[in-house]
CSV table of C-alpha atoms and ligand atoms in Angstrom, one decimal:
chain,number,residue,atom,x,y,z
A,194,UNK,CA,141.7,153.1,52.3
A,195,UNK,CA,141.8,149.8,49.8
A,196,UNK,CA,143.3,151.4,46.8
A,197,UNK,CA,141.6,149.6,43.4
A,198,UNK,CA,143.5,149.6,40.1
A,199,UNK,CA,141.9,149.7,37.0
A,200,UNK,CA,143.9,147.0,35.3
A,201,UNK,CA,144.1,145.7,32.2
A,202,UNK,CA,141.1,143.9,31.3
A,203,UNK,CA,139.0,145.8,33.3
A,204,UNK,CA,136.9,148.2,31.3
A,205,UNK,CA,135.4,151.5,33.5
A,206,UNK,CA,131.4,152.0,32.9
A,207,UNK,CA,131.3,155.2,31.1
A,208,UNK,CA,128.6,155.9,33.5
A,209,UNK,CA,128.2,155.6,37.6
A,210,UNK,CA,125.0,156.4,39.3
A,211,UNK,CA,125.3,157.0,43.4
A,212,UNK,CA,122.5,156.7,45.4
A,213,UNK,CA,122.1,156.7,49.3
A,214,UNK,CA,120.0,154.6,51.1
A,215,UNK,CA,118.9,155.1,54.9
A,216,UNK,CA,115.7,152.9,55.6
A,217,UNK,CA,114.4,153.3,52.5
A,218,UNK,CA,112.6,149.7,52.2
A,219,UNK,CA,109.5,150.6,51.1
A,220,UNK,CA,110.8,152.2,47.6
A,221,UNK,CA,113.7,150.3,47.1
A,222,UNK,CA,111.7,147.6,44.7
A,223,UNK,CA,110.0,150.6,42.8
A,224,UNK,CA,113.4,152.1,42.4
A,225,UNK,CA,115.0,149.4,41.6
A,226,UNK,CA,113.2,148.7,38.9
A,227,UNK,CA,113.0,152.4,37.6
A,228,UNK,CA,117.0,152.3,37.7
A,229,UNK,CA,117.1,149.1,35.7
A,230,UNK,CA,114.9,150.6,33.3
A,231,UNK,CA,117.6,153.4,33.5
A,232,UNK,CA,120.5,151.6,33.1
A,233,UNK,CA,119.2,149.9,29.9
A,234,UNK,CA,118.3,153.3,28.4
A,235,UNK,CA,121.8,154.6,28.6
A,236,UNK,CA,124.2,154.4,25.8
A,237,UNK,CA,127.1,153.0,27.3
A,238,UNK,CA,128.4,150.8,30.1
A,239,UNK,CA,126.9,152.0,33.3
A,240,UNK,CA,126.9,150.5,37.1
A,241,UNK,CA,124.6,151.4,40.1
A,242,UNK,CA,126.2,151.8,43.2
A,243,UNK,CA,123.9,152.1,46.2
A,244,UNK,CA,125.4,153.3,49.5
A,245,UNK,CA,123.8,151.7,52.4
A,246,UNK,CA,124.3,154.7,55.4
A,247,UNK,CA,123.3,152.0,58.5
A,248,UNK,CA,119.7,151.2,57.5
A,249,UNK,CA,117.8,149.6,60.3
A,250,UNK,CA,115.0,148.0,58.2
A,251,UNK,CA,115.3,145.1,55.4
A,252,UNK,CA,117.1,147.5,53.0
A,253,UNK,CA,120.4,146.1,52.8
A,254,UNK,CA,119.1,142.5,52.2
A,255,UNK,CA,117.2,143.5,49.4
A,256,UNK,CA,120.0,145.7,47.9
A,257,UNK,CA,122.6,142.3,48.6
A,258,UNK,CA,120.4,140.6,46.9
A,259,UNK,CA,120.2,142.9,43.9
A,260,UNK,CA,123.5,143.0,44.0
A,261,UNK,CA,124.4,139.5,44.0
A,262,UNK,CA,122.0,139.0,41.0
A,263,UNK,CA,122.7,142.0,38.5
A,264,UNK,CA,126.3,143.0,38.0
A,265,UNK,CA,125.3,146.3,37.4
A,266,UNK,CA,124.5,146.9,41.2
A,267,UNK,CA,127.1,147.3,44.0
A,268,UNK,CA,126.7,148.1,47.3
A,269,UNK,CA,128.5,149.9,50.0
A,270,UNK,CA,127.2,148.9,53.4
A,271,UNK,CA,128.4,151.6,56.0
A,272,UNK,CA,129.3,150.7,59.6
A,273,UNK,CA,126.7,153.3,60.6
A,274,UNK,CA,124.6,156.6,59.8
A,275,UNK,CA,127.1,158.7,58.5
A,276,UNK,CA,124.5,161.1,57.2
A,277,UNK,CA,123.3,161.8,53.4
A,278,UNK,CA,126.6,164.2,52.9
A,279,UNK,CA,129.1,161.4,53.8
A,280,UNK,CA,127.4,158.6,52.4
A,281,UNK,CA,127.1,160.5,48.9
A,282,UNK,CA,130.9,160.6,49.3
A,283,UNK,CA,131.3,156.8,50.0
A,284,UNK,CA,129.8,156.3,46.7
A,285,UNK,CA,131.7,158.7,44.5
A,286,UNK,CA,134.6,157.5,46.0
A,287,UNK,CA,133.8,154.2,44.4
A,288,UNK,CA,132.3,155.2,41.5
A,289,UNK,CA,134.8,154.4,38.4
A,290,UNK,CA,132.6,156.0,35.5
A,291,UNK,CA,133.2,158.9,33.8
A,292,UNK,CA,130.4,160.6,34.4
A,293,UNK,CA,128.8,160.5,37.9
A,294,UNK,CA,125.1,160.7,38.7
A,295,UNK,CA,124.3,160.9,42.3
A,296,UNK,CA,120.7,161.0,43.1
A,297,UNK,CA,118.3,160.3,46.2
A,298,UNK,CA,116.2,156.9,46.5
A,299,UNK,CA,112.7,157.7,46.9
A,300,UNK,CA,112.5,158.9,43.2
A,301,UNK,CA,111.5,162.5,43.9
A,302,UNK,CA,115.0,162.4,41.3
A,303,UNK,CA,113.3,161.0,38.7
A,304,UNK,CA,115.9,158.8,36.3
A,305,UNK,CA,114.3,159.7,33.4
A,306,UNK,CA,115.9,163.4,34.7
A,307,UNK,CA,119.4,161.4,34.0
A,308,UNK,CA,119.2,161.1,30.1
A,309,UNK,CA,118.8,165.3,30.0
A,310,UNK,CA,121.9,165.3,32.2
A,311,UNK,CA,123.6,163.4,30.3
A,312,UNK,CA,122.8,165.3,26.6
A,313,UNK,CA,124.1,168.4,28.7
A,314,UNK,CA,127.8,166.1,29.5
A,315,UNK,CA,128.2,165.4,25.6
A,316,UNK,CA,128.0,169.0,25.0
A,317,UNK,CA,131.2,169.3,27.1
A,318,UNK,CA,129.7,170.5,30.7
A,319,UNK,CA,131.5,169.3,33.5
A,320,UNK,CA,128.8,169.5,35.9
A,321,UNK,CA,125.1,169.5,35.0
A,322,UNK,CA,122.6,169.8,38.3
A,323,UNK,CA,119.1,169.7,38.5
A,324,UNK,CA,117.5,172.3,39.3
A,325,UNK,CA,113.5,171.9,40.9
A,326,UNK,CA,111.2,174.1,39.1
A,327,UNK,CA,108.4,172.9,41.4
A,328,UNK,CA,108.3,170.6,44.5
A,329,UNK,CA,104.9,168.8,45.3
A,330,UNK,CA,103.9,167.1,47.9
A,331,UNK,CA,106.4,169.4,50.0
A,332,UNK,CA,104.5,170.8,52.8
A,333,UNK,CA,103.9,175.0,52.5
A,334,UNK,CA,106.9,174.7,55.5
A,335,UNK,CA,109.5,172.5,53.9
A,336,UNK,CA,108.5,175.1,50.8
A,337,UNK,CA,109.1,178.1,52.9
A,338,UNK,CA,112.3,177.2,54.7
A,339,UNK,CA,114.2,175.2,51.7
A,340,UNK,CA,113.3,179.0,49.9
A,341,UNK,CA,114.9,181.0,53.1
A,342,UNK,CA,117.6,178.6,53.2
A,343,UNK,CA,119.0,179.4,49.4
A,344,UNK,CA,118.3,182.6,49.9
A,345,UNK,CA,119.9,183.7,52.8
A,346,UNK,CA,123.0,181.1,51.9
A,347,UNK,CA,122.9,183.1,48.5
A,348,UNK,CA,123.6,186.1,50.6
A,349,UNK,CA,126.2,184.5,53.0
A,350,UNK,CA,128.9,183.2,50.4
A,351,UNK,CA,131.0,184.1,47.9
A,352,UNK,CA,130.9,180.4,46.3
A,353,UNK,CA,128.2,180.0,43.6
A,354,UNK,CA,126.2,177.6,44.8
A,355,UNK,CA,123.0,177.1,42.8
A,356,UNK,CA,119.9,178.1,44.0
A,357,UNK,CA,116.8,175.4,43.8
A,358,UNK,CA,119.3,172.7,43.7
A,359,UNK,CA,119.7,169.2,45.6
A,360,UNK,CA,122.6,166.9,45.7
A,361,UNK,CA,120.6,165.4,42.1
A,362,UNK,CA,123.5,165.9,39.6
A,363,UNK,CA,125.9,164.7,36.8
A,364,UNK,CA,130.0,165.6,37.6
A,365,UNK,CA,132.6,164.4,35.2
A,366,UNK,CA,135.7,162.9,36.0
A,367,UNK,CA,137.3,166.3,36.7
A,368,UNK,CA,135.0,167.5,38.7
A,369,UNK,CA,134.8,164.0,40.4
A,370,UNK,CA,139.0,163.8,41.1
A,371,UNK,CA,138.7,167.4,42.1
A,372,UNK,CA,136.3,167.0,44.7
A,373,UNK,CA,138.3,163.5,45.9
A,374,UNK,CA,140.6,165.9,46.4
A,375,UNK,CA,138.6,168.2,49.2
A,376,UNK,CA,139.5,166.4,52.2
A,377,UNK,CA,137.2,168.6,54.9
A,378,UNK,CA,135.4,166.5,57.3
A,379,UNK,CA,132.0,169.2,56.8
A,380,UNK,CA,131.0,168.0,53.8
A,381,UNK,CA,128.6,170.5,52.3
A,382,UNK,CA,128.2,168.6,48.8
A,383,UNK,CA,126.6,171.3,46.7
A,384,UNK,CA,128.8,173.9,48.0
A,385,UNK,CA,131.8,172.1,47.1
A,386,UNK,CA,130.7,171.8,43.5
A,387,UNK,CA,129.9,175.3,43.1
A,388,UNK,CA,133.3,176.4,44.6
A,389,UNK,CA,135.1,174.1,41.9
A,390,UNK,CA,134.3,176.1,39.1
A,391,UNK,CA,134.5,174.0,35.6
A,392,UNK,CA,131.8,174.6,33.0
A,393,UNK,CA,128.5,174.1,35.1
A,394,UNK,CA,124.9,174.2,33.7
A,395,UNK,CA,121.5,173.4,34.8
A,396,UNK,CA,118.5,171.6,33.6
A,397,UNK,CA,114.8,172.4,35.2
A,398,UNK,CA,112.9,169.1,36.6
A,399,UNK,CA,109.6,168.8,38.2
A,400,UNK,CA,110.2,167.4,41.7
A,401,UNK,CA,107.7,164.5,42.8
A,402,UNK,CA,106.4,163.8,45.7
A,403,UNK,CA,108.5,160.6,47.4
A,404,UNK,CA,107.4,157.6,45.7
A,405,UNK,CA,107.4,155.8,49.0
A,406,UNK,CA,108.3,156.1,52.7
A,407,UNK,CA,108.7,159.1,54.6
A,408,UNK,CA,111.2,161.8,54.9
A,409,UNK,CA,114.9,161.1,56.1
A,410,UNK,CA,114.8,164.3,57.0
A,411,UNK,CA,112.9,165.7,60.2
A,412,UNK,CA,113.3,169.3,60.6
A,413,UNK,CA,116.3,169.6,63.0
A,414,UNK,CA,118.5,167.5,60.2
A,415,UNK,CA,117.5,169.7,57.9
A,416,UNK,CA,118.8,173.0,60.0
A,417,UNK,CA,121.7,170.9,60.9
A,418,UNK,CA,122.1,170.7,57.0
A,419,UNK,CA,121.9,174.4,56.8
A,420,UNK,CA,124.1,175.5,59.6
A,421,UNK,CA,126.7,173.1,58.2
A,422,UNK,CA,126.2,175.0,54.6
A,423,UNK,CA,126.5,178.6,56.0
A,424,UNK,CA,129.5,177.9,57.9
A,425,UNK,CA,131.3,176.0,56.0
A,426,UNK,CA,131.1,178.3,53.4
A,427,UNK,CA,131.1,181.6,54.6
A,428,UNK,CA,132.5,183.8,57.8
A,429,UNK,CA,130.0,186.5,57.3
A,430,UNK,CA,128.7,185.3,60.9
A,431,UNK,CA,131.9,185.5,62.1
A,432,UNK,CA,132.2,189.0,60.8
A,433,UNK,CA,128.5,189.8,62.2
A,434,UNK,CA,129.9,189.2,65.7
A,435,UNK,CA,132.6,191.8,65.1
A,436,UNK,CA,130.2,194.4,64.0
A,437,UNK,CA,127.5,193.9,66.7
A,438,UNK,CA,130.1,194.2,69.5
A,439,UNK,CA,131.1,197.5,67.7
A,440,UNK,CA,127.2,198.5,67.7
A,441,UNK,CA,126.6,197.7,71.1
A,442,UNK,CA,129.8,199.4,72.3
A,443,UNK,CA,129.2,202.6,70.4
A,444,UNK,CA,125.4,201.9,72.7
A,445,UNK,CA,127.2,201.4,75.6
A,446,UNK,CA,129.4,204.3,75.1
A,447,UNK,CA,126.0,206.6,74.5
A,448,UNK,CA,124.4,205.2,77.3
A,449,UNK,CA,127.7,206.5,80.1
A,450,UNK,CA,127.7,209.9,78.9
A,451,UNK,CA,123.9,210.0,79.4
A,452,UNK,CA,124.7,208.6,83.2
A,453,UNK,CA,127.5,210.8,83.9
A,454,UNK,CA,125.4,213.6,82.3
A,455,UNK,CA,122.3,212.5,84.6
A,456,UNK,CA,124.7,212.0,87.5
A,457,UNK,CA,126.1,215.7,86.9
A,458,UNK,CA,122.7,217.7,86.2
A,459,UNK,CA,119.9,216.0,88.0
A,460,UNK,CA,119.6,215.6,91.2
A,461,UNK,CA,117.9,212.8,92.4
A,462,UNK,CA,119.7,209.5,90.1
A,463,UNK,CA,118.7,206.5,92.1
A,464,UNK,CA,116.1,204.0,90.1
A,465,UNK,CA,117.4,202.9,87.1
A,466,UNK,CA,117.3,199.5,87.9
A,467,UNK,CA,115.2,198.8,85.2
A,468,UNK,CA,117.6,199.7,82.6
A,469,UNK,CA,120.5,198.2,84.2
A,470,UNK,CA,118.8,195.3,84.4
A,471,UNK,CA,117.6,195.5,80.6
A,472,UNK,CA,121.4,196.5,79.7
A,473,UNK,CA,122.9,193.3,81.2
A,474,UNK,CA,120.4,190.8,80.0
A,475,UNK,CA,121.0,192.4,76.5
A,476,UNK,CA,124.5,192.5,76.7
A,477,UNK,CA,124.6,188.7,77.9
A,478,UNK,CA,122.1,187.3,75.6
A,479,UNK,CA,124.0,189.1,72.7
A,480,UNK,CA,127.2,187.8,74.3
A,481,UNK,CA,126.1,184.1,74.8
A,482,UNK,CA,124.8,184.4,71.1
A,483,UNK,CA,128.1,185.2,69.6
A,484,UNK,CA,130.1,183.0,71.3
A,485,UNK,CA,127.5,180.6,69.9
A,486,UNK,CA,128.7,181.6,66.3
A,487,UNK,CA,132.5,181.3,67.2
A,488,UNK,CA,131.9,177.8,69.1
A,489,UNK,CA,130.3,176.9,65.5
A,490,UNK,CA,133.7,177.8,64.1
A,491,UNK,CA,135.9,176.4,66.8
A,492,UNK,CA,133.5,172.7,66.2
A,493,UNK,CA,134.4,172.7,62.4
A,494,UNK,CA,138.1,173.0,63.3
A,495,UNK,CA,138.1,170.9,66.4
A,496,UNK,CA,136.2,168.2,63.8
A,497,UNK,CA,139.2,168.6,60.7
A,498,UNK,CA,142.2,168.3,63.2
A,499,UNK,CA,141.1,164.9,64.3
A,500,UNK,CA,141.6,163.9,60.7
A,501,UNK,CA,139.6,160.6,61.1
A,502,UNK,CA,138.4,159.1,58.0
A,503,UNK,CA,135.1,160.4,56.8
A,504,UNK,CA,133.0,157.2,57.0
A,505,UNK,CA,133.8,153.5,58.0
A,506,UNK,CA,133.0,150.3,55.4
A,507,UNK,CA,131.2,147.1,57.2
A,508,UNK,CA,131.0,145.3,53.5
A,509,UNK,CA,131.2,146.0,50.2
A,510,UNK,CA,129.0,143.5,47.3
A,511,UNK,CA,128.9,143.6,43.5
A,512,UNK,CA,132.9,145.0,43.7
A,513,UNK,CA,134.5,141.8,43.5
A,514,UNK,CA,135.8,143.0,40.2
A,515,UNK,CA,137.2,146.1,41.6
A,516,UNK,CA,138.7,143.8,44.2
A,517,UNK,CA,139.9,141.3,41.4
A,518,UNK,CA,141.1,144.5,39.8
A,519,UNK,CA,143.4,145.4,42.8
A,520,UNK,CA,144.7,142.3,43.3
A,521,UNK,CA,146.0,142.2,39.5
A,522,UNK,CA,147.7,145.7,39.9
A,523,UNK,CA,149.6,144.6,42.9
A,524,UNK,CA,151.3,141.8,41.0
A,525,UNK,CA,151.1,143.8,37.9
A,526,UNK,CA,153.2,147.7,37.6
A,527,UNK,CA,150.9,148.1,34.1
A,528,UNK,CA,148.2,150.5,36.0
A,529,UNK,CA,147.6,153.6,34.1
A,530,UNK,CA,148.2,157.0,35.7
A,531,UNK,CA,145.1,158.7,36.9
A,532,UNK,CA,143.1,155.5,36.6
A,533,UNK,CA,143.4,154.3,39.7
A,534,UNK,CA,140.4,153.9,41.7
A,535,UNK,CA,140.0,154.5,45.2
A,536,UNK,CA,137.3,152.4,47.4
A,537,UNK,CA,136.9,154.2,50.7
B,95,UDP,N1,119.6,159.6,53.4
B,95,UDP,C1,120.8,159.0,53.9
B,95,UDP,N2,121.2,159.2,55.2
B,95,UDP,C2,120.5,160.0,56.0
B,95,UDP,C3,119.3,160.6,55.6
B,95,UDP,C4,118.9,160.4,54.3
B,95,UDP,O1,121.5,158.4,53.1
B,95,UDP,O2,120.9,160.1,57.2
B,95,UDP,C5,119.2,159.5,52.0
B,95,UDP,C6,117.8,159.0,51.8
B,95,UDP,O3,117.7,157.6,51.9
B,95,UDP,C7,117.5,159.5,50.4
B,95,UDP,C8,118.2,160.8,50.4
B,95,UDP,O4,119.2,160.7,51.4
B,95,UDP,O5,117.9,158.7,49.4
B,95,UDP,C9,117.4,162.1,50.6
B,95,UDP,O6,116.6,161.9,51.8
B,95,UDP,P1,115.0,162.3,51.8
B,95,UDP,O7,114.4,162.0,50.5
B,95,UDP,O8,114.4,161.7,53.0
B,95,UDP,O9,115.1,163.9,52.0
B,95,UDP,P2,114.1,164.9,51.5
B,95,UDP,O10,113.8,164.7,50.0
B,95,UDP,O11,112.8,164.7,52.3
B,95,UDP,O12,114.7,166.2,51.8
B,96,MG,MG1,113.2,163.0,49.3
């Protein structure tokens, strides 16, 4: 990890905004110019860091470009697709505001959103989400499943994590060095926040359709998404297991006194193939299903012992005064604690 100091002579934007780009040419020019608008509207020194998570269209040329031109901008080109989670961490990693915005690229987080966020940081929350009152353009099944899926989380954890709410949201520098501070490979974003604590508050947006392009996210990403969130924060389905093997036993237990009962008082015992046949399917099915859950588990450890670094950085642009920055507070001891910046 390059290690940034904030030296002297370097002042910190007051505000960063995040935002994670996978193949997201066809809105980058729109958003572009809505964050610009953004940026202008805000009432103190603010930069735009756009994380690049291994685009395979004209995307990062564009955002090099952008970056190169408007020191505002910096981008964070990623080796590969890391995934939305990770690549949302590359760029608060880098982010050197005091109050971070992360929010997604095809505008269905409008900017405008950002200014409410912001009123609800000066009145001294910590973390201020955005929570979608309505979603349109959202077919009736991404409706439908995104309403299961916060629901049935809601159910699975003891963390508060919000319902109706996205990765769109403003976290202070607490929050921010706190969650720097969460090393776990699974990165469930919006769980992590909610498990923090701080003062946390909401504020209701309409969510847009996507200004442009299609979906990053094709239905088996999504339920990847989900499994992630349920097991990372909660062992309910751990605990399941142990109470359906109790169930079935007791079952099982039922089911041999009825045989020796059968075997003892009627005569003729000989079918029942049927519902030995039944009985092992069930039992194996529920078995192969459990193990499923505990393999989940057993993944999630198997991925945080490897310790390998969350995400790999091809090239940064637009942080050459970050760089400059570092260079200074090597030669330099005049850093000030807790300023320090980390890029990655
Ligand atoms: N995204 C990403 N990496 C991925 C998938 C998505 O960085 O592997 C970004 C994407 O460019 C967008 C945000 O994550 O900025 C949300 O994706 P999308 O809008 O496609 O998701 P949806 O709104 O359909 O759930
Ligand atoms: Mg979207």
């Amino acid at each position: 990890m390059i290690k940034a100091g904030n030296a002297a002579g370097r002042q910190a934007p007051v505000y960063s905004l995040v935002i994670p780009i996978f193949n997201e040419e066809a809105v980058l020019p729109l958003l572009v110019r809505r964050i610009t608008a953004l940026l202008d509207k805000l009432d103190g020194r603010a930069e735009a860091i756009f994380v690049d998570d291994g685009s395979r269209d004209t995307s990062v040329i564009f955002l090099r470009g952008m970056a190169a031109e408007d020191p505002r901008f910096r981008l964070i080109e990623l080796s590969r697709n890391f995934g939305h989670q990770i690549a949302i961490t590359a760029g608060m990693d880098a982010a050197a505001g005091d109050a971070v915005i992360v929010m997604d690229a095809d505008l269905q987080d409008p900017p405008e959103v950002v200014l409410d966020l912001v009123a609800k940081w000066k009145q001294g929350y910590e973390i201020v989400y955005a929570r979608r009152t309505k979603r349109e353009g959202e077919t009736l099944f991404k409706r439908i499943t995104a309403n299961l899926f916060y629901r049935v989380l809601e159910q699975m954890t003891s963390v508060d994590i919000p319902r109706d709410v996205g990765d769109f949201r403003l976290v202070g520098r607490k929050a921010l060095d706190t969650f720097k501070r969460m090393p776990e490979r699974d990165r469930f974003v919006r769980g992590m926040f909610g498990w923090m604590g701080f003062k946390q508050t909401a504020v209701s947006f309409e969510r847009p359709e996507r200004a442009a392009g299609e979906t990053k996210y094709p239905f088996w990403k999504m339920v990847r998404l989900a499994v992630h969130g349920i097991v990372s924060f909660s062992d309910k389905p751990l605990r399941l297991a142990l109470w359906a093997g109790l169930a079935i036993s007791g079952f099982a237990a039922l089911l041999g006194v009825y045989a020796l009962f059968s075997w003892l008082f009627v005569s003729s015992v000989v079918h029942g193939w049927t519902s030995t046949v039944v009985i092992i399917s069930f039992l194996s099915g529920i078995n192969l299903f459990m193990t499923g859950i505990i393999g989940l588990y057993v993944g999630g450890i198997h991925a945080e012992v490897k310790r390998r670094p969350l995400y790999v950085i091809d090239r940064l642009t637009g942080f050459e005064e970050a760089v400059a920055a570092m260079r200074n507070a090597e030669t330099s001891k005049d850093v000030p604690a807790g300023r320090e910046r980390r890029l990655g």
